[in-house]
mmCIF file of C-alpha atoms in Angstrom:
data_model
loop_
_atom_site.group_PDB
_atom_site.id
_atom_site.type_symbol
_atom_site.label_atom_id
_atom_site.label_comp_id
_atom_site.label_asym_id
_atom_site.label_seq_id
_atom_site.Cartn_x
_atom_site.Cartn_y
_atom_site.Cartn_z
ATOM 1 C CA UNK A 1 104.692 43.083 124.038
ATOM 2 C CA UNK A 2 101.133 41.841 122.236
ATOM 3 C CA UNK A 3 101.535 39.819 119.177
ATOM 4 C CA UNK A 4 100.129 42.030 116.071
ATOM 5 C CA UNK A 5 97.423 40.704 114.232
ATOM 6 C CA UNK A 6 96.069 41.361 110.481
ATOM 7 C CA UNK A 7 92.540 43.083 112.443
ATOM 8 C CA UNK A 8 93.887 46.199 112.489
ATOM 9 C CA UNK A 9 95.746 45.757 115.863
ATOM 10 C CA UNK A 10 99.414 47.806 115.910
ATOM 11 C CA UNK A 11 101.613 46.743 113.026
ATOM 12 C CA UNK A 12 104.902 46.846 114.958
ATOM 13 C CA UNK A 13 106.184 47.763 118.525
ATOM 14 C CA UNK A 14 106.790 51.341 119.126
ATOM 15 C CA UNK A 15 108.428 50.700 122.057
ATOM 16 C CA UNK A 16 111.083 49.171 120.107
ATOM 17 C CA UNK A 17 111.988 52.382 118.324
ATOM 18 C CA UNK A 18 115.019 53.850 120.090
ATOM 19 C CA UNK A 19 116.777 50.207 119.859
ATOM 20 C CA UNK A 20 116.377 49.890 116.485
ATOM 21 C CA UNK A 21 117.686 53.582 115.712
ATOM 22 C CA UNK A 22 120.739 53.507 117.752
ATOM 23 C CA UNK A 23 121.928 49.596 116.229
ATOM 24 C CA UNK A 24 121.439 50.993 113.056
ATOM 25 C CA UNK A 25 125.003 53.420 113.860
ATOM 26 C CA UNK A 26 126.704 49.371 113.567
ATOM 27 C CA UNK A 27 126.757 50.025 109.852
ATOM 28 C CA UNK A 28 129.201 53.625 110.403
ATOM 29 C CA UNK A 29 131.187 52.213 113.475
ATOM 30 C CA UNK A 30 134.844 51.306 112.505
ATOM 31 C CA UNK A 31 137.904 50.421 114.615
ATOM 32 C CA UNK A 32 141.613 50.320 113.695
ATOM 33 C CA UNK A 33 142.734 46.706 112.676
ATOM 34 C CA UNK A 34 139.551 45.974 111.641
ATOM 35 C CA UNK A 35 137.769 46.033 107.828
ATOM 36 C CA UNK A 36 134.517 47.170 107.416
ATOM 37 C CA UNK A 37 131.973 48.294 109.805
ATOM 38 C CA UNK A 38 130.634 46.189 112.699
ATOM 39 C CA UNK A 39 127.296 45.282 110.759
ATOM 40 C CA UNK A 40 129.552 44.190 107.652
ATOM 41 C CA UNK A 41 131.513 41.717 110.196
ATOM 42 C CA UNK A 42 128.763 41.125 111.778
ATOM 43 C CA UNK A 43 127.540 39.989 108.968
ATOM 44 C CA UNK A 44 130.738 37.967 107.682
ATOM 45 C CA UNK A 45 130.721 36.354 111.052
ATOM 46 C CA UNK A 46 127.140 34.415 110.484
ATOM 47 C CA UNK A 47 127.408 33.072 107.221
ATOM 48 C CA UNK A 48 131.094 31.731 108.326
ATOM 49 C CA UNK A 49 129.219 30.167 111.487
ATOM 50 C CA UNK A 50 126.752 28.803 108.953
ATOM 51 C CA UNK A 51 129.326 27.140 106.476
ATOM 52 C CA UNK A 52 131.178 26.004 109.474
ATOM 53 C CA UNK A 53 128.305 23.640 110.133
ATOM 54 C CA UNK A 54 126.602 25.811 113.019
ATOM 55 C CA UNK A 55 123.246 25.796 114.420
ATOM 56 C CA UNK A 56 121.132 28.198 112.463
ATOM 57 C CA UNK A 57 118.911 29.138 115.148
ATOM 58 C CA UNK A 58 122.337 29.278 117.710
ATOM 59 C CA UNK A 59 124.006 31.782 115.122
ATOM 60 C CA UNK A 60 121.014 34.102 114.704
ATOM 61 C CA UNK A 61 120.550 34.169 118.274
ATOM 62 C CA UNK A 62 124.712 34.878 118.988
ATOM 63 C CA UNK A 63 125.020 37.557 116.297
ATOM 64 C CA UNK A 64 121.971 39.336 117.298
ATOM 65 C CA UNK A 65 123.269 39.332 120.664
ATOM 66 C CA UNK A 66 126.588 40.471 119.639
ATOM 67 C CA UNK A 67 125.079 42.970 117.563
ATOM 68 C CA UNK A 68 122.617 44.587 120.689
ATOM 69 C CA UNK A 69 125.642 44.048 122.915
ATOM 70 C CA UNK A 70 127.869 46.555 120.538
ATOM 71 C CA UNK A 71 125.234 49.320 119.925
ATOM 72 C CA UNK A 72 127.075 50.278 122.945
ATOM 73 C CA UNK A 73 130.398 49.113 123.414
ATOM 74 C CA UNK A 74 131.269 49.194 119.652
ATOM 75 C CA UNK A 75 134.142 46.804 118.734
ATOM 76 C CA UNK A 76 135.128 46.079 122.793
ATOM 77 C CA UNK A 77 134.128 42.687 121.877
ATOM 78 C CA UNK A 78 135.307 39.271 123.170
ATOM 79 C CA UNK A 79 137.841 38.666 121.323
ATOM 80 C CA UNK A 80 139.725 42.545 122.295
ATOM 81 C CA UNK A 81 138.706 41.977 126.082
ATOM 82 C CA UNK A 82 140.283 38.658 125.845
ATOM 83 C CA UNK A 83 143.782 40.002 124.360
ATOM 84 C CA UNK A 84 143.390 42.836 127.060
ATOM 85 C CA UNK A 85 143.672 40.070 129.461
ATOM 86 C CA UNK A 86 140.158 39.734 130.761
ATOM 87 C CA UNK A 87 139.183 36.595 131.943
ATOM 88 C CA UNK A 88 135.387 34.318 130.709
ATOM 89 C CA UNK A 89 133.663 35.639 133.325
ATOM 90 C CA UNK A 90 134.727 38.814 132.952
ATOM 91 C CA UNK A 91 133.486 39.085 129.643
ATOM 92 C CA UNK A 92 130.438 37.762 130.172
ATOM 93 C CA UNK A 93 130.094 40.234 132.560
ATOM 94 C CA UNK A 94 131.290 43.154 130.299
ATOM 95 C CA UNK A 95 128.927 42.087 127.628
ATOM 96 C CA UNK A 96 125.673 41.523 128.889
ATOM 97 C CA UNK A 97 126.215 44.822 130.538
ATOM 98 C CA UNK A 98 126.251 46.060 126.920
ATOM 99 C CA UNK A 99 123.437 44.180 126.335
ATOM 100 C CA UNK A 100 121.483 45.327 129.516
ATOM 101 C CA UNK A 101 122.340 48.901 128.820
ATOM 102 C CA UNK A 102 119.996 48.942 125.365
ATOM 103 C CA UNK A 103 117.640 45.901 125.740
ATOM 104 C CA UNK A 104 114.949 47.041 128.425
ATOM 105 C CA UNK A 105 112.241 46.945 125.743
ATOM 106 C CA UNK A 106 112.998 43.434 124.371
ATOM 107 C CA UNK A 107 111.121 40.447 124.604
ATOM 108 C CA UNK A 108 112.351 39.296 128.292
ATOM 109 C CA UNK A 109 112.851 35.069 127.351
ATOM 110 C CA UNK A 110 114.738 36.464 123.588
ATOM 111 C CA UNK A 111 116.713 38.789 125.925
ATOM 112 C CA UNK A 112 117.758 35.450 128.485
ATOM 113 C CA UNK A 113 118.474 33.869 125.846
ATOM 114 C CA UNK A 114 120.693 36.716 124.519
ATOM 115 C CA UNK A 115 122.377 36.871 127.689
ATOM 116 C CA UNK A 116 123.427 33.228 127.726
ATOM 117 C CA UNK A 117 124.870 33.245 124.373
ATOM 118 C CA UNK A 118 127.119 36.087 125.285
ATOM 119 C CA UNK A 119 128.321 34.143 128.235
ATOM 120 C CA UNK A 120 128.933 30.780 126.366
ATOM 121 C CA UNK A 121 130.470 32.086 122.965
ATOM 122 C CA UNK A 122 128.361 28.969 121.246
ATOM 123 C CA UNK A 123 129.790 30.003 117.663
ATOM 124 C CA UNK A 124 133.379 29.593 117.317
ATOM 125 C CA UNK A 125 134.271 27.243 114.515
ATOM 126 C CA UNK A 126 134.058 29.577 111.190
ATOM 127 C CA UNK A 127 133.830 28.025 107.466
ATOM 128 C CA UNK A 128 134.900 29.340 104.589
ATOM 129 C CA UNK A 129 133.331 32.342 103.223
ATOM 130 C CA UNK A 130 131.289 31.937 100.507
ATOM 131 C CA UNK A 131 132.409 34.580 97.825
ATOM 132 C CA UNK A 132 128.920 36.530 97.921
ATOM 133 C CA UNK A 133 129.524 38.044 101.308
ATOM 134 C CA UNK A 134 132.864 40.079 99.274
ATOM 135 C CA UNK A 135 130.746 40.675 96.873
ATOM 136 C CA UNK A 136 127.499 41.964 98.550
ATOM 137 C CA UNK A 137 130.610 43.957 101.351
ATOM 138 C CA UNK A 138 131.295 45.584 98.206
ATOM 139 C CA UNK A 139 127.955 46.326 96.243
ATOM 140 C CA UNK A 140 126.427 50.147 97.723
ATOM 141 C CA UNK A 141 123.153 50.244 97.861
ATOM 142 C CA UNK A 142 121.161 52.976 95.707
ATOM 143 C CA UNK A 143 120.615 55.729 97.814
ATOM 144 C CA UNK A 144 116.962 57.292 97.164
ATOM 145 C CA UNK A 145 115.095 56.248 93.800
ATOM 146 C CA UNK A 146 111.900 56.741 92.127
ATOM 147 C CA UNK A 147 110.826 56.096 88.803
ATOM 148 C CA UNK A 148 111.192 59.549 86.543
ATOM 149 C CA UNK A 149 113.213 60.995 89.033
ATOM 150 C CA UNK A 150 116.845 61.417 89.108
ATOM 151 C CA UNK A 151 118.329 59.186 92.275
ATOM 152 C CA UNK A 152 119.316 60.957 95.414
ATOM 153 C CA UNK A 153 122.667 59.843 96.657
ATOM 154 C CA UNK A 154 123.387 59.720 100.621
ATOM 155 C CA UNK A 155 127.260 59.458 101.397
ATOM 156 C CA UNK A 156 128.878 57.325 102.553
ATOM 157 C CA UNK A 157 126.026 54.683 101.421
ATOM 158 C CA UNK A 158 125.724 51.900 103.211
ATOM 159 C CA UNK A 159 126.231 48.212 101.324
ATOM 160 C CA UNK A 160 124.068 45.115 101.135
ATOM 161 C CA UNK A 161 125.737 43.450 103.196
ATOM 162 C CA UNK A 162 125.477 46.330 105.987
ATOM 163 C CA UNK A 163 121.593 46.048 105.209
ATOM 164 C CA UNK A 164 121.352 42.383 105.460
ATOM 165 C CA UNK A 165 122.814 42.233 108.322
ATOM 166 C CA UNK A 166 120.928 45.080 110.055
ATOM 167 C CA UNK A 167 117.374 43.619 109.062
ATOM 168 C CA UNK A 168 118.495 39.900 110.197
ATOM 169 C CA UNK A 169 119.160 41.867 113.567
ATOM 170 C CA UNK A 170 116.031 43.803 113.796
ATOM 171 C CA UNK A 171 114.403 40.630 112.628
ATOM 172 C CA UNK A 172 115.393 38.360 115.364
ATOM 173 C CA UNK A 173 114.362 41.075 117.730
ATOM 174 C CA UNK A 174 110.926 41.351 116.481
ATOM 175 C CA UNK A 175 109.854 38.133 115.941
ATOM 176 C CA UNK A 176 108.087 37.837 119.726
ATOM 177 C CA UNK A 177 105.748 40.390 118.638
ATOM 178 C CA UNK A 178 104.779 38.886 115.352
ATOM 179 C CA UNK A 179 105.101 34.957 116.870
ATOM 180 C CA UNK A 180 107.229 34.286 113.999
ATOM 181 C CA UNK A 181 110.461 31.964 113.886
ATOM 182 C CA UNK A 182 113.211 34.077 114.617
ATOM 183 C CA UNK A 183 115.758 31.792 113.151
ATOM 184 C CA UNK A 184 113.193 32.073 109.517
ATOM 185 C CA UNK A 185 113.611 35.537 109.761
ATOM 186 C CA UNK A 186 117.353 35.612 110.537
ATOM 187 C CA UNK A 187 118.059 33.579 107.417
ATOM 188 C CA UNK A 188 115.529 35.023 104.972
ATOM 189 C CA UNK A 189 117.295 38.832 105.957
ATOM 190 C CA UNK A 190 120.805 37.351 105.528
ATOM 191 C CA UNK A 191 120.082 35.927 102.058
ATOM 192 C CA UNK A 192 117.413 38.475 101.038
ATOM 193 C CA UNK A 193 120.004 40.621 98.141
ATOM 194 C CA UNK A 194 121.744 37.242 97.105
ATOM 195 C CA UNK A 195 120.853 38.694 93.932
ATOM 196 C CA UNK A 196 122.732 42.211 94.212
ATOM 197 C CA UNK A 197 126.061 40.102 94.789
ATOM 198 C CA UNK A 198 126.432 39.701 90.732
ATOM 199 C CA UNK A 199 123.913 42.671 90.184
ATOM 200 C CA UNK A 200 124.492 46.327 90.496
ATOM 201 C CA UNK A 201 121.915 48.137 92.637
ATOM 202 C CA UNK A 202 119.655 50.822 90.628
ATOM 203 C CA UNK A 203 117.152 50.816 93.100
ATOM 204 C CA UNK A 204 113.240 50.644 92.114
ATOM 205 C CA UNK A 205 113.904 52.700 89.121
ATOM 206 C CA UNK A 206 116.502 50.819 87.556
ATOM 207 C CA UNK A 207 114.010 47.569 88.640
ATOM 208 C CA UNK A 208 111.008 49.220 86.500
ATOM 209 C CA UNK A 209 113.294 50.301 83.583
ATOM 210 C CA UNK A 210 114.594 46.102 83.253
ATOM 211 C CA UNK A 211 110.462 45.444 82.946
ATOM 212 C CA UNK A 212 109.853 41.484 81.960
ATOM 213 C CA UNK A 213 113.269 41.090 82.229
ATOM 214 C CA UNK A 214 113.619 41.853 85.879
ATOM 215 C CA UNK A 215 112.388 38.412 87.311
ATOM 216 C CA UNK A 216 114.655 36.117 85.206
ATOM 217 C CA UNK A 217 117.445 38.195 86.187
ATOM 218 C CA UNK A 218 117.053 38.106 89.869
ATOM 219 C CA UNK A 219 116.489 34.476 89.611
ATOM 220 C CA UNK A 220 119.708 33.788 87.532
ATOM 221 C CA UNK A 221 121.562 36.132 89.951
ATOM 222 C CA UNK A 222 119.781 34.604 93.180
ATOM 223 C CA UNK A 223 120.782 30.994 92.184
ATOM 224 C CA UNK A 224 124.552 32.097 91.840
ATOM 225 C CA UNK A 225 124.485 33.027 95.126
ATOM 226 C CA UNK A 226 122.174 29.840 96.117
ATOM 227 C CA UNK A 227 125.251 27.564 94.644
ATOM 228 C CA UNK A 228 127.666 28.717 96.639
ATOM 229 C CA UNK A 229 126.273 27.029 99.293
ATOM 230 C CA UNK A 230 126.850 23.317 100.169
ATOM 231 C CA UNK A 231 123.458 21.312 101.161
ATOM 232 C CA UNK A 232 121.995 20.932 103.096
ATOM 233 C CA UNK A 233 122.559 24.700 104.317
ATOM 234 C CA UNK A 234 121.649 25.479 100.655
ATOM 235 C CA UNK A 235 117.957 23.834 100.689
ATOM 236 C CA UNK A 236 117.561 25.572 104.817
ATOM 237 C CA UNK A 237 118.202 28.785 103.251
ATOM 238 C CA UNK A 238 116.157 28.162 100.480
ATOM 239 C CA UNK A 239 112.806 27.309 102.921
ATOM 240 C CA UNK A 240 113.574 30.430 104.835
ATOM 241 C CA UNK A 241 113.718 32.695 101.567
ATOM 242 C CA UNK A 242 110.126 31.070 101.047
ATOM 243 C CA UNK A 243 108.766 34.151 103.280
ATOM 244 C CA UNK A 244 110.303 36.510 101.518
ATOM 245 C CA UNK A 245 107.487 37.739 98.861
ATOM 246 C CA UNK A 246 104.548 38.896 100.812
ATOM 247 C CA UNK A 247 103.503 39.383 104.082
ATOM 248 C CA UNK A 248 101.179 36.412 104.655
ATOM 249 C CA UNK A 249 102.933 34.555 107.135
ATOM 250 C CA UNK A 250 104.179 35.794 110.748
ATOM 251 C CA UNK A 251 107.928 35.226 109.502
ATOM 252 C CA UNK A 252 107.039 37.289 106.454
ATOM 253 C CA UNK A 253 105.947 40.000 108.403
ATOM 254 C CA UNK A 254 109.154 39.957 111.054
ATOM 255 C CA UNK A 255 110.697 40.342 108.090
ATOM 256 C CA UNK A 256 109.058 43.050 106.073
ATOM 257 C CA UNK A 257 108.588 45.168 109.053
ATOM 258 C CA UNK A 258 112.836 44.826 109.492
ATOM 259 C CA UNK A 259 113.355 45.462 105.926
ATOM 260 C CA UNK A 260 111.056 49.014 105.642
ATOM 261 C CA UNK A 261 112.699 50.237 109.341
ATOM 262 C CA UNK A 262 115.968 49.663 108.313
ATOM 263 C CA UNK A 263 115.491 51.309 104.714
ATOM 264 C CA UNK A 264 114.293 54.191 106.647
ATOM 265 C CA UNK A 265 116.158 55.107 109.634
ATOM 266 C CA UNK A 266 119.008 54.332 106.573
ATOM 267 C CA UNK A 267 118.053 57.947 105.189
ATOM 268 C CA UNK A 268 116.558 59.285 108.767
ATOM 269 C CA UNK A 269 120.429 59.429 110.040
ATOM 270 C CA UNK A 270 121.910 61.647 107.169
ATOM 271 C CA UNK A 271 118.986 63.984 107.838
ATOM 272 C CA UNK A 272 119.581 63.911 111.918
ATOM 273 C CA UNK A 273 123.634 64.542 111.219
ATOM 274 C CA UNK A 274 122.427 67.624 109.183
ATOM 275 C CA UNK A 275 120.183 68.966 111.860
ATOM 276 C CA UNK A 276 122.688 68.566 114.589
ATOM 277 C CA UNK A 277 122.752 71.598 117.109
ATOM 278 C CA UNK A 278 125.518 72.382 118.932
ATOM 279 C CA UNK A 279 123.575 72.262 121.950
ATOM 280 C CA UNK A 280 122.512 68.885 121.541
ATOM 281 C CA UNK A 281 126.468 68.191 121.335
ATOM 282 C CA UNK A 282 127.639 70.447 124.013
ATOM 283 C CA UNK A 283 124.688 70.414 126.636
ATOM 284 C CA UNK A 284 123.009 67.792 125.857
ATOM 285 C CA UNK A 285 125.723 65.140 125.265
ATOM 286 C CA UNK A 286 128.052 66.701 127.327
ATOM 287 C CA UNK A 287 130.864 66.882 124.339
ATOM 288 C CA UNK A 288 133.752 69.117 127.123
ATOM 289 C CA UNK A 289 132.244 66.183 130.252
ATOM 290 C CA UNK A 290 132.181 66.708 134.132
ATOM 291 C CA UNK A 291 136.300 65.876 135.149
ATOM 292 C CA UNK A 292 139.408 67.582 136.636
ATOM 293 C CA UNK A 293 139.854 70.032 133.329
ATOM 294 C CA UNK A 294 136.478 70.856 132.956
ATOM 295 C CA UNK A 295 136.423 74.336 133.912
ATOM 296 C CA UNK A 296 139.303 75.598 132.507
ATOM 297 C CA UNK A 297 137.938 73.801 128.961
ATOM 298 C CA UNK A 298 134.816 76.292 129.287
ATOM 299 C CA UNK A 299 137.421 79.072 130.204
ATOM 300 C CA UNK A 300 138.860 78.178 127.352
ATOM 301 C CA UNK A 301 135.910 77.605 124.413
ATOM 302 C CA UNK A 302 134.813 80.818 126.164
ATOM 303 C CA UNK A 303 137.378 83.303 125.500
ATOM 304 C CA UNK A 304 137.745 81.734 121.909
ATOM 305 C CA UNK A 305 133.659 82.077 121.721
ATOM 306 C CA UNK A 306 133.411 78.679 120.316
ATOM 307 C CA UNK A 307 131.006 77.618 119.030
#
């Protein structure tokens, strides 16, 4: 992939496209035993790595990998393969096939180093969660909003810390194409709603209605979150947010560019679900699949003419 440029070159990879959509399913996938979607643990997971005393650039590099790794094999993680008896190796090996299976448009040294942190498990000593990633776990995000307009309301809607998490992800992944410093990025998507932790989202309209007082509000809100966080983690994440307001640097960019695709594809998903053709399931999914009982399940959706 060619690094953009502000000359008019391409703004972001298109090639990247199909990745993006299908990780952005890691905010709807649950599993039994388990609270909150993959993205919101996902998301739980990095800023426990990150109190623990972790590596910033090691965690954004092993929950992006853990992330592209489950856009296929949901929550048949580590630490489930491991109770099911399956060995390092093994896992490794389970894994990167996961990771293989999505990643053949990714930066080729981001996806090595992908690969290696899903072999070594570098993140395993978790601190304590800091009480905004409850908070954000538990703040929805607007739905669709525009000034002098009533809101329209997607459900389920995702939360903030869903969307963190997703454009940290997307992020990391991008950041070959703009040059930027994926573990800026990473960090500057993770804290990027500290604010809508204390704050209730009312999207842009709600923003315009506050007017002068919007600013000093996010600030005061922002710094709650900020002081939560023991330095020197709390000054790191306070360099990284330095990219966050415009789109002048190559971090800025990485993230921008994460932040609009995930906003989008957000809303793109409801619409796909509604437009879903049973052909799509049945023919081109393969919903009633090639096995023993196949033809006597057509016999049988036959004679009942289903669908």
């Amino acid at each position: 992939m060619t690094s953009s440029d502000t000359g008019g070159g391409m703004a972001a990879p298109f090639a990247l496209r199909e990745l993006f959509v299908e990780l952005n399913d890691l905010k709807r996938v649950h599993s039994a035993g388990r609270i909150g979607s993959i993205a919101e643990r996902l998301f739980a997971q990095g800023w426990s790595a990150l109190t623990g005393g972790a590596d910033p650039e090691t965690v954004a590099i092993d929950i992006t990998a853990k992330a592209l790794a489950a856009s296929r094999l949901c929550d048949l993680d580590a630490a489930f393969l491991a109770s099911a008896g399956l060995g390092e190796v093994e896992i490794g090996d389970v894994l990167t096939s996961g990771l293989d299976a999505v990643t053949a448009t990714v930066d080729p040294e981001l996806k090595r180093r992908l690969a290696v942190a899903l072999r070594t498990n570098g993140v395993v000593h978790g601190g304590p969660l800091p009480g905004f990633v409850a908070a954000l776990s538990h703040q929805p995000r607007a739905g669709v909003t525009c000034p002098g307009k009533p809101r329209i309301l997607l459900e389920p809607p995702e939360n903030h810390a869903e969307h963190c998490l997703m454009v940290a992800v997307y992020g990391v992944v991008l950041s070959p194409f703009y040059r930027a410093d994926p573990t800026l990025v990473f960090l500057a998507a993770m804290s990027h709603h500290f604010h809508n932790a204390a704050m209730p989202d009312a999207g842009f309209t709600g923003e315009m209605l506050l007017g002068d007082h919007l600013a000093p509000i996010m600030a005061r809100t922002t710094q709650w979150a900020l002081d939560e966080l023991d330095a020197p983690l709390r000054e790191t994440v306070e360099r990284a947010r330095a990219v966050l307001p415009d789109d002048a640097t190559a971090e800025g960019r990485a993230f921008h560019a994460a932040d609009c695709i995930d906003r989008v594809l957000q809303i793109s998903q409801h619409l796909k679900a509604a437009s879903l053709t049973m052909t799509t399931v049945l023919d081109d999914m393969e919903l009633v699949h090639a096995g023993p009982v196949k033809g006597f399940h057509d016999r049988v959706l036959r004679d009942m003419r289903i669908p």
